[in-house]
Coordinates of C-alpha atoms and ligand atoms in Angstrom, one line a residue:
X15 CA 87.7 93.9 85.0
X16 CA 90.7 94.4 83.2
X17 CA 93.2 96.7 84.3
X18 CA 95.1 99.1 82.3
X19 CA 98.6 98.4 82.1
X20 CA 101.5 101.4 81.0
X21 CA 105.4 100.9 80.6
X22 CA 106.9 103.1 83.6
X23 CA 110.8 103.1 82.5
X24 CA 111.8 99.3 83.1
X25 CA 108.2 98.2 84.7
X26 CA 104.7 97.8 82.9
X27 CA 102.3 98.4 85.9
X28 CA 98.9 99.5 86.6
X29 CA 97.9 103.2 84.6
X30 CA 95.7 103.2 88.4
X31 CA 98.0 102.7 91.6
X32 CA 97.1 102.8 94.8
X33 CA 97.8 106.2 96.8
X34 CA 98.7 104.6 100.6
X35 CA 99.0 108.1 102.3
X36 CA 95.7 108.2 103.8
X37 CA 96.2 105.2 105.3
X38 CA 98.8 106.0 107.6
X39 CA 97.9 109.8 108.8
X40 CA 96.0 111.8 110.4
X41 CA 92.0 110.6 110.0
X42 CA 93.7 106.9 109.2
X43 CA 91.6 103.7 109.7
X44 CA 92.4 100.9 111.9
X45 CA 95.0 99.0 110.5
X46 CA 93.3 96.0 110.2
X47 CA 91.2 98.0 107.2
X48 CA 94.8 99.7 105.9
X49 CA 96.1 96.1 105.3
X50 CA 92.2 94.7 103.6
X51 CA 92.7 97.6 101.2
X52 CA 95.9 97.0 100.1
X53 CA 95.3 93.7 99.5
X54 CA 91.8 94.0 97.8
X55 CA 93.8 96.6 95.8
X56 CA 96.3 94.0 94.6
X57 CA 93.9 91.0 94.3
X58 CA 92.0 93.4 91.8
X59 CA 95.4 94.0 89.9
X60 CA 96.6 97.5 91.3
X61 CA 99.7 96.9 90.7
X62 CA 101.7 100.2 92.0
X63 CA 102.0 101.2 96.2
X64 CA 102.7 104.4 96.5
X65 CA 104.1 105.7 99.9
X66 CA 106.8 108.0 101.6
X67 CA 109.0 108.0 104.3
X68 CA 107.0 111.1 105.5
X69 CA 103.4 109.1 105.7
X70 CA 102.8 109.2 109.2
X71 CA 101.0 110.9 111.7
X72 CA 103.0 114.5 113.1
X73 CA 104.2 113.5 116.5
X74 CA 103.9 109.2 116.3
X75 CA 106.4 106.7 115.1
X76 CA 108.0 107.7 111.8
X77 CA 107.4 105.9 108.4
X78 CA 104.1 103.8 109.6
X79 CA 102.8 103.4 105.7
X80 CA 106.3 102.2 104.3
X81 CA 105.8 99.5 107.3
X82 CA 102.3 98.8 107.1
X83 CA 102.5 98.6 102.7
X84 CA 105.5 96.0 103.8
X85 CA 103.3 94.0 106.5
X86 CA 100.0 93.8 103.4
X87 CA 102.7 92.8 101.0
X88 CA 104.2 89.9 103.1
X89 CA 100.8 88.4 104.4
X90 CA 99.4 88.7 100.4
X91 CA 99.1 85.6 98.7
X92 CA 99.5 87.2 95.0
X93 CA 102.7 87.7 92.5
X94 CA 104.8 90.3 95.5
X95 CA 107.5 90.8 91.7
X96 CA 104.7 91.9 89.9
X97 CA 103.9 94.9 92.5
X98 CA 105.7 98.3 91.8
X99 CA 106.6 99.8 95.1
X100 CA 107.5 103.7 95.3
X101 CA 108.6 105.5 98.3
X102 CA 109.5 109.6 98.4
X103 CA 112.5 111.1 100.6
X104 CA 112.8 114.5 101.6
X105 CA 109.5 115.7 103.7
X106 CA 108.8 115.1 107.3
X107 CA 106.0 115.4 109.9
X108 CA 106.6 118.6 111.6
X109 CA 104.2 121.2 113.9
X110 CA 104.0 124.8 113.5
X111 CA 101.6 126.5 115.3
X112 CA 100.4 123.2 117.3
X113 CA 99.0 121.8 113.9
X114 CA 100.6 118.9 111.8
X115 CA 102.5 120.0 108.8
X116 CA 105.2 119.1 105.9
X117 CA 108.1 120.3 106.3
X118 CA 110.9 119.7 103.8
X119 CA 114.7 118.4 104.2
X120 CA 116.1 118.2 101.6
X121 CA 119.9 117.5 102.4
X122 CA 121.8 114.9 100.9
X123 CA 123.0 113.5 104.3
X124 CA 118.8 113.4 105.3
X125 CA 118.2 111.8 101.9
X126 CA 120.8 109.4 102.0
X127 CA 119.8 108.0 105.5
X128 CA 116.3 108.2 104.7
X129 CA 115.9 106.4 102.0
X130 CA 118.4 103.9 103.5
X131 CA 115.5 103.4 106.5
X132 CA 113.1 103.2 103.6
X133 CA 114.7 100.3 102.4
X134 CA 114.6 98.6 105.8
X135 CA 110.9 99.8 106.5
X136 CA 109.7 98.4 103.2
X137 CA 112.1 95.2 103.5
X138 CA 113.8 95.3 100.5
X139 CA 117.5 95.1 99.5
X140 CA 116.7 97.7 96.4
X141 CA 113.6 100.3 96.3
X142 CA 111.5 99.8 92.8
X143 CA 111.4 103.7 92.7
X144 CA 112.9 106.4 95.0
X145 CA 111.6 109.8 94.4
X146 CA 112.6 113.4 96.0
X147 CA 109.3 114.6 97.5
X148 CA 109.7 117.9 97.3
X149 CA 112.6 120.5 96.4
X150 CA 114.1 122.3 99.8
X151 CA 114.4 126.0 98.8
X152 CA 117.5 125.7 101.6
X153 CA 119.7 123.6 99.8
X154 CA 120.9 123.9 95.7
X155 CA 118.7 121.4 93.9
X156 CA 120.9 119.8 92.0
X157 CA 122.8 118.5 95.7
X158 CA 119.6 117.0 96.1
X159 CA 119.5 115.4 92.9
X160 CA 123.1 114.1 93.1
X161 CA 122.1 112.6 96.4
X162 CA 119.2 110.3 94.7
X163 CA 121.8 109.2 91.8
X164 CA 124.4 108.5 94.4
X165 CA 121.6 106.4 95.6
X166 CA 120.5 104.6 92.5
X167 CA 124.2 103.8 91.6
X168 CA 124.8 102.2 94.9
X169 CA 121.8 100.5 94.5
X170 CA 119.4 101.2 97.3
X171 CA 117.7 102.3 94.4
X172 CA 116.7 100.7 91.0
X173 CA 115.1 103.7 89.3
X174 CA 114.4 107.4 90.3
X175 CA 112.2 109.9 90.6
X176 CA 111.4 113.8 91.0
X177 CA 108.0 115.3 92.6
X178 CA 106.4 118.6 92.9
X179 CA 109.1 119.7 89.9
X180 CA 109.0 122.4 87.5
X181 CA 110.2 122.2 84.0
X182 CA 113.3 124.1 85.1
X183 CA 113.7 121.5 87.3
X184 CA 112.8 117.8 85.5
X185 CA 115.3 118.9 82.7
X186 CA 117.5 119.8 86.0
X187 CA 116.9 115.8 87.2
X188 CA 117.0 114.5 83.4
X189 CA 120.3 115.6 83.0
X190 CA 121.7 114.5 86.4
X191 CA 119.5 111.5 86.9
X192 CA 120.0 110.3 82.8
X193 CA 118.0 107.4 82.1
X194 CA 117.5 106.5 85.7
X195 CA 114.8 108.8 86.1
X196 CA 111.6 107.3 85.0
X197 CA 108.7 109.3 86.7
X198 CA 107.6 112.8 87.5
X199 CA 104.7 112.9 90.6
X200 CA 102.8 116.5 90.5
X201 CA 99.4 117.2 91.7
X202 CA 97.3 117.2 88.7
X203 CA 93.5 116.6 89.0
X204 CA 89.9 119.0 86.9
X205 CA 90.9 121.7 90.4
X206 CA 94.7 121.4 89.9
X207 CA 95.3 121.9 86.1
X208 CA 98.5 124.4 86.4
X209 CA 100.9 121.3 86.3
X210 CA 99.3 120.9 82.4
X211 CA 102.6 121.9 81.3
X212 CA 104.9 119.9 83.1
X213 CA 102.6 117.0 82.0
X214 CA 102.9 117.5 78.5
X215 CA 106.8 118.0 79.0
X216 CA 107.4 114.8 81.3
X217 CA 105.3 112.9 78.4
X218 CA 106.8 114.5 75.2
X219 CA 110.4 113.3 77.2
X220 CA 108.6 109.9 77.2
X221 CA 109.2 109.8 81.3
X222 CA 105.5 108.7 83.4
X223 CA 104.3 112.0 84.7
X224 CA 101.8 110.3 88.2
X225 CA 99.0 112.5 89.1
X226 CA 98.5 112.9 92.9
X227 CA 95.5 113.6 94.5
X228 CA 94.1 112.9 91.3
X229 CA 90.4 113.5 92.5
X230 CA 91.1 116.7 94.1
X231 CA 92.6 115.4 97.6
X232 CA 90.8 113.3 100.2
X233 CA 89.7 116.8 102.4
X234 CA 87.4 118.7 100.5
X235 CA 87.5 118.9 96.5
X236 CA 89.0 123.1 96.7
X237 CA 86.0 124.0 93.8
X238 CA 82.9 120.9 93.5
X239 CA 81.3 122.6 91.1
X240 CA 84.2 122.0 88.6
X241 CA 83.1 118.4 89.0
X242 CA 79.3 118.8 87.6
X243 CA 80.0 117.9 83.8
X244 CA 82.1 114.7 85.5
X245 CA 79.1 113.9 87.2
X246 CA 76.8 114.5 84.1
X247 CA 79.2 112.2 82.4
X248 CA 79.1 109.7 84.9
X249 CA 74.9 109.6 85.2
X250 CA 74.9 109.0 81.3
X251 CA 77.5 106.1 81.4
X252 CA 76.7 104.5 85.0
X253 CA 80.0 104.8 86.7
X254 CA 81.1 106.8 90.1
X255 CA 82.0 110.5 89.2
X256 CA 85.5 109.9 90.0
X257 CA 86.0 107.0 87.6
X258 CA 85.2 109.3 84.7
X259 CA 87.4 111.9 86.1
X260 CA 90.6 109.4 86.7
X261 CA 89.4 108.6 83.1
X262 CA 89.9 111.9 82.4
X263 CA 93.2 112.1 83.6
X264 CA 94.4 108.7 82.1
X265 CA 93.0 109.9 78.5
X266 CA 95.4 113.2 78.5
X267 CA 98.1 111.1 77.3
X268 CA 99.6 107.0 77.6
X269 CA 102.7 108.3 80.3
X270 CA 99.9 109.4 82.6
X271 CA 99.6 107.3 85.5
X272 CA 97.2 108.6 88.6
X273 CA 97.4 107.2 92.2
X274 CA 93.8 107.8 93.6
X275 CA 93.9 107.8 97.9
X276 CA 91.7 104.9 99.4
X277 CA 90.6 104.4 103.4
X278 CA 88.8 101.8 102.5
X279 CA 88.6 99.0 100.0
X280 CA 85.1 99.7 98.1
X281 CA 86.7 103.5 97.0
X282 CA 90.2 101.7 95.0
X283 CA 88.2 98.9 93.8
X284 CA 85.7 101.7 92.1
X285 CA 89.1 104.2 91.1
X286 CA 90.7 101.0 89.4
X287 CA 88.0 100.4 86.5
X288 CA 88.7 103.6 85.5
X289 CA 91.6 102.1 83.5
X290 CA 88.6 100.6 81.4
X291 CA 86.6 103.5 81.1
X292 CA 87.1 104.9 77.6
X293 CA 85.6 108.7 77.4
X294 CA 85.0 109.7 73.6
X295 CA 86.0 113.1 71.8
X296 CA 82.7 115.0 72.2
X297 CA 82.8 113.8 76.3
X298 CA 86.8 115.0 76.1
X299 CA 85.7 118.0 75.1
X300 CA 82.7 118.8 77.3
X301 CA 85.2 117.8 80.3
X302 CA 88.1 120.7 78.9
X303 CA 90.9 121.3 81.4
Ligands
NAP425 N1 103.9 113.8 95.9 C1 103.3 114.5 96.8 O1 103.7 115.6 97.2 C2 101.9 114.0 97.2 C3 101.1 114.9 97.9 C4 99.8 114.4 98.2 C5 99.4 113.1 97.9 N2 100.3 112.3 97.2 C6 99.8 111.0 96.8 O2 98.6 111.0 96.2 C7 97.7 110.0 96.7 C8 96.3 110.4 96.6 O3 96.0 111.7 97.2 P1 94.9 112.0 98.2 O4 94.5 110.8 99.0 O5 95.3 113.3 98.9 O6 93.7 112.5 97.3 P2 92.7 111.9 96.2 O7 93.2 110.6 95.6 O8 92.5 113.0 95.2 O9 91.4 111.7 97.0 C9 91.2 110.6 97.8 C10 89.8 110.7 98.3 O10 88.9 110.3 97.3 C11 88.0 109.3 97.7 N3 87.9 108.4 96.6 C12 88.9 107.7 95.9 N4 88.4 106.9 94.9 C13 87.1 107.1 95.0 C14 86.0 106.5 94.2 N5 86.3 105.7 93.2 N6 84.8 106.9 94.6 C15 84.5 107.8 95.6 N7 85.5 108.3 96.3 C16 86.8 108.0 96.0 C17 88.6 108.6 98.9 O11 87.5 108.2 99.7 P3 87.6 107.3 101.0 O12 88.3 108.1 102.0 O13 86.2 107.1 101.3 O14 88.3 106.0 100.7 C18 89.5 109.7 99.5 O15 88.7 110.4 100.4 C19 98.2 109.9 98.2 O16 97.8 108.8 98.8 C20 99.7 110.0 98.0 O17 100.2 108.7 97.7 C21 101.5 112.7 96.9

């Protein structure tokens, strides 16, 4: 297999990444299967970890995947420079009503200091990417935004990016963050197709627009039957359903990146040969959007 590689601002990485969320919360495997599939992951050629400081289960230790991507990544025997590691600041584990939640914070003084313990967590001097999870309708977004440059500049930091944005808001971070910003992370997937916009707009600006939950999030896919002509697609050419629908996602332009979850090896080894999977016009166009 090889993998597709794409240019994300000053890194070439993997077009498939590995989406470490699941890993770390609630309905998590043991760790001993978080750590085997990261590193199968890697020894495949995924080349991009995504995690937060907010992956971890409401009510237990704080930031468990940054620490447990850092504990795969020291025991792996592979290229660790090669690996693009992004973390996200601003949400938290919260509970309202007695169930686990995400709650948002996103104050500068909260983003400063967490992505100062994200540092620490994932053992490194300088985070590959930093992104704001999530904009915090309490505080002015552009305080938030200053915080991440403040960031970058000082260096805990190399390059940033934005998440759950609208376009109001990346040309917000573009002209705050400058070149520095490098990556836009929306939910984008054949169930989630309102963020089409942004995508075009993040690639037209020539930034990596990362789909998460690319295959509809690891719960329940909100409408299967959107999936059939996926699956019809997938019968003809002999791959899993979700390879032709990463595919799918990869083929809407070259800045798209997708991070597909994984709580086990045998799901990211299938997701990453959809970098190889080439889907033709006529398929393009039975697929829509
Ligand atoms: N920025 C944000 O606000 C935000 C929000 C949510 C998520 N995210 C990111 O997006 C990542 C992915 O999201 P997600 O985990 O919610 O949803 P997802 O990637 O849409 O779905 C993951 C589910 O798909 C299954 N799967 C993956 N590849 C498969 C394959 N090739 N064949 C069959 N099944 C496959 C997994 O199965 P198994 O469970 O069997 O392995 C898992 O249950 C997260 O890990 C996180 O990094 C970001």
């Amino acid at each position: 297999m090889t993998v597709l590689m794409r240019k994300m601002g000053p890194f070439e990485t993997s077009a498939v990444g590995l989406g470490c969320m699941g890993l770390s919360i609630e309905g998590k495997p043991d760790e001993a299967t978080g750590i085997e599939t990261i590193h199968q992951a890697l020894d495949a050629g995924c080349r991009q970890l995504d995690t937060a400081w907010s992956y971890y289960e409401s009510g237990g230790p704080e930031q468990t995947n940054e620490r447990l991507v850092r504990t795969a990544l020291d025991s792996w025997k592979g290229p660790r420079s090669e690996v693009l590691v992004a973390t996200k600041v601003g949400h938290y584990r919260d509970f309202t009503d007695g169930r686990p939640t995400w709650a948002v914070d996103g104050r500068p003084e909260s983003l400063i200091r967490h992505a100062k313990e994200s540092a620490q967590a994932l053992g490194v001097d300088t985070i590959d990417l930093l992104y704001f999870h999530r904009p915090d309708p309490k505080v002015p977004y552009q305080e938030s935004l200053e915080a991440i440059r403040s960031l970058v500049e000082e260096g805990v930091a190399r390059t940033a990016g934005i998440s759950n944005a609208d376009i109001a808001q990346i040309d917000m971070a573009r002209s705050i963050l400058g070149d520095d910003l490098v990556a836009v992370q929306n939910q984008f997937s054949p169930t989630f197709t309102s963020s089409f916009e942004e995508l075009r707009h993040v690639a037209d600006l020539g930034l990596a627009f990362v789909c998460w939950s690319p295959l509809g999030g690891f719960r329940k896919a909100k409408d299967e039957a959107r999936y059939d002509p996926f699956r019809q697609v997938a019968g003809r050419l002999g791959v899993s359903y979700q390879q032709v629908v990463l595919a799918w996602e990869l083929a809407q332009d070259e800045h798209v990146f997708v991070i597909p979850g994984a709580h086990r090896p045998g799901t990211i080894l299938d997701s990453l040969q959809a970098g190889d999977l080439q889907i033709d016009r006529e398929d393009m166009e039975r697929l829509g959007r």
